[in-house]
């Protein structure tokens, strides 16, 4: 008997599990809110606090570019998240879909 030829079964561990989608979304929401809070502080500092122009321009630049950075970060899926799939079952091409049928047909 050749017992060494058997393929070992795949063993899955709990630590291999991907984080839940709700956890990933919550983490991105918190990150977005922190960045937008920093933007608000920069905008207030640029307008209200009397600062020299180089500092004021720095705060204005941060207030302008932080929304872009925040949105890009919020739309980025987590590195552990699986890629989106767009699989649909094969449709019968000879049948008109229910949502396309007319009344009385």
Coordinates of C-alpha atoms in Angstrom, one line a residue:
X1 CA 0.0 0.0 0.0
X2 CA 1.2 3.5 -0.8
X3 CA -0.2 5.7 1.9
X4 CA 2.2 8.5 1.0
X5 CA 0.5 9.3 -2.2
X6 CA -2.7 10.7 -0.7
X7 CA -3.3 14.3 -1.0
X8 CA -3.5 16.1 2.3
X9 CA -6.9 17.9 2.8
X10 CA -7.0 21.6 2.9
X11 CA -7.2 22.9 6.5
X12 CA -8.9 26.2 7.0
X13 CA -8.3 28.1 10.2
X14 CA -10.4 30.9 11.8
X15 CA -7.5 33.3 11.5
X16 CA -7.7 32.9 7.7
X17 CA -11.2 34.3 7.5
X18 CA -11.7 37.7 5.9
X19 CA -13.1 40.5 8.0
X20 CA -16.8 41.2 7.6
X21 CA -17.8 43.7 5.0
X22 CA -19.6 45.8 7.7
X23 CA -16.3 46.0 9.7
X24 CA -14.4 47.2 6.5
X25 CA -17.1 49.8 5.7
X26 CA -17.1 51.1 9.3
X27 CA -13.3 51.4 9.3
X28 CA -13.4 53.4 6.1
X29 CA -16.2 55.7 7.4
X30 CA -14.2 56.5 10.5
X31 CA -11.1 57.3 8.4
X32 CA -13.2 59.5 6.2
X33 CA -14.7 61.4 9.1
X34 CA -11.2 61.9 10.7
X35 CA -9.8 63.3 7.5
X36 CA -12.8 65.6 7.0
X37 CA -12.5 66.8 10.6
X38 CA -8.8 67.7 10.0
X39 CA -10.0 69.5 6.8
X40 CA -12.5 71.6 8.8
X41 CA -9.8 72.5 11.4
X42 CA -7.4 73.5 8.6
X43 CA -10.2 75.7 7.0
X44 CA -10.9 77.4 10.3
X45 CA -7.2 78.0 11.0
X46 CA -6.7 79.5 7.5
X47 CA -9.7 81.9 7.8
X48 CA -10.0 82.8 11.5
X49 CA -6.5 82.7 13.0
X50 CA -4.2 85.5 12.0
X51 CA -1.2 83.6 10.6
X52 CA 1.7 84.5 8.2
X53 CA 0.8 83.8 4.5
X54 CA 3.0 80.7 4.1
X55 CA 1.2 78.9 7.0
X56 CA -2.2 80.2 5.8
X57 CA -1.5 78.8 2.3
X58 CA -0.5 75.5 3.8
X59 CA -3.8 75.2 5.6
X60 CA -5.7 76.3 2.5
X61 CA -3.9 73.6 0.4
X62 CA -4.8 71.0 3.1
X63 CA -8.4 72.1 3.1
X64 CA -8.5 71.8 -0.7
X65 CA -6.8 68.5 -1.2
X66 CA -8.0 66.5 1.9
X67 CA -11.5 65.9 0.5
X68 CA -10.0 64.2 -2.5
X69 CA -7.7 62.0 -0.3
X70 CA -10.6 61.2 2.0
X71 CA -13.0 60.1 -0.8
X72 CA -10.3 58.0 -2.5
X73 CA -9.6 56.3 0.9
X74 CA -13.2 55.8 1.6
X75 CA -13.9 54.1 -1.7
X76 CA -10.9 51.8 -1.5
X77 CA -11.9 48.3 -0.4
X78 CA -9.8 46.7 2.3
X79 CA -6.8 44.7 1.3
X80 CA -8.4 41.6 2.9
X81 CA -11.7 42.1 1.1
X82 CA -12.4 39.7 -1.8
X83 CA -12.8 41.3 -5.2
X84 CA -16.3 42.0 -6.3
X85 CA -17.9 39.4 -8.5
X86 CA -20.5 40.0 -11.1
X87 CA -21.7 36.5 -11.9
X88 CA -25.2 36.0 -13.0
X89 CA -26.9 32.7 -13.9
X90 CA -27.3 32.0 -17.6
X91 CA -30.5 33.5 -18.9
X92 CA -32.8 31.7 -21.4
X93 CA -32.3 34.0 -24.4
X94 CA -35.6 32.8 -26.0
X95 CA -37.8 34.0 -23.1
X96 CA -38.7 37.7 -22.5
X97 CA -37.7 38.7 -19.0
X98 CA -40.6 39.3 -16.6
X99 CA -39.7 42.9 -16.1
X100 CA -39.8 43.5 -19.9
X101 CA -43.2 41.9 -20.6
X102 CA -46.1 44.1 -21.6
X103 CA -49.5 43.9 -20.1
X104 CA -51.7 41.5 -22.0
X105 CA -48.9 39.6 -23.7

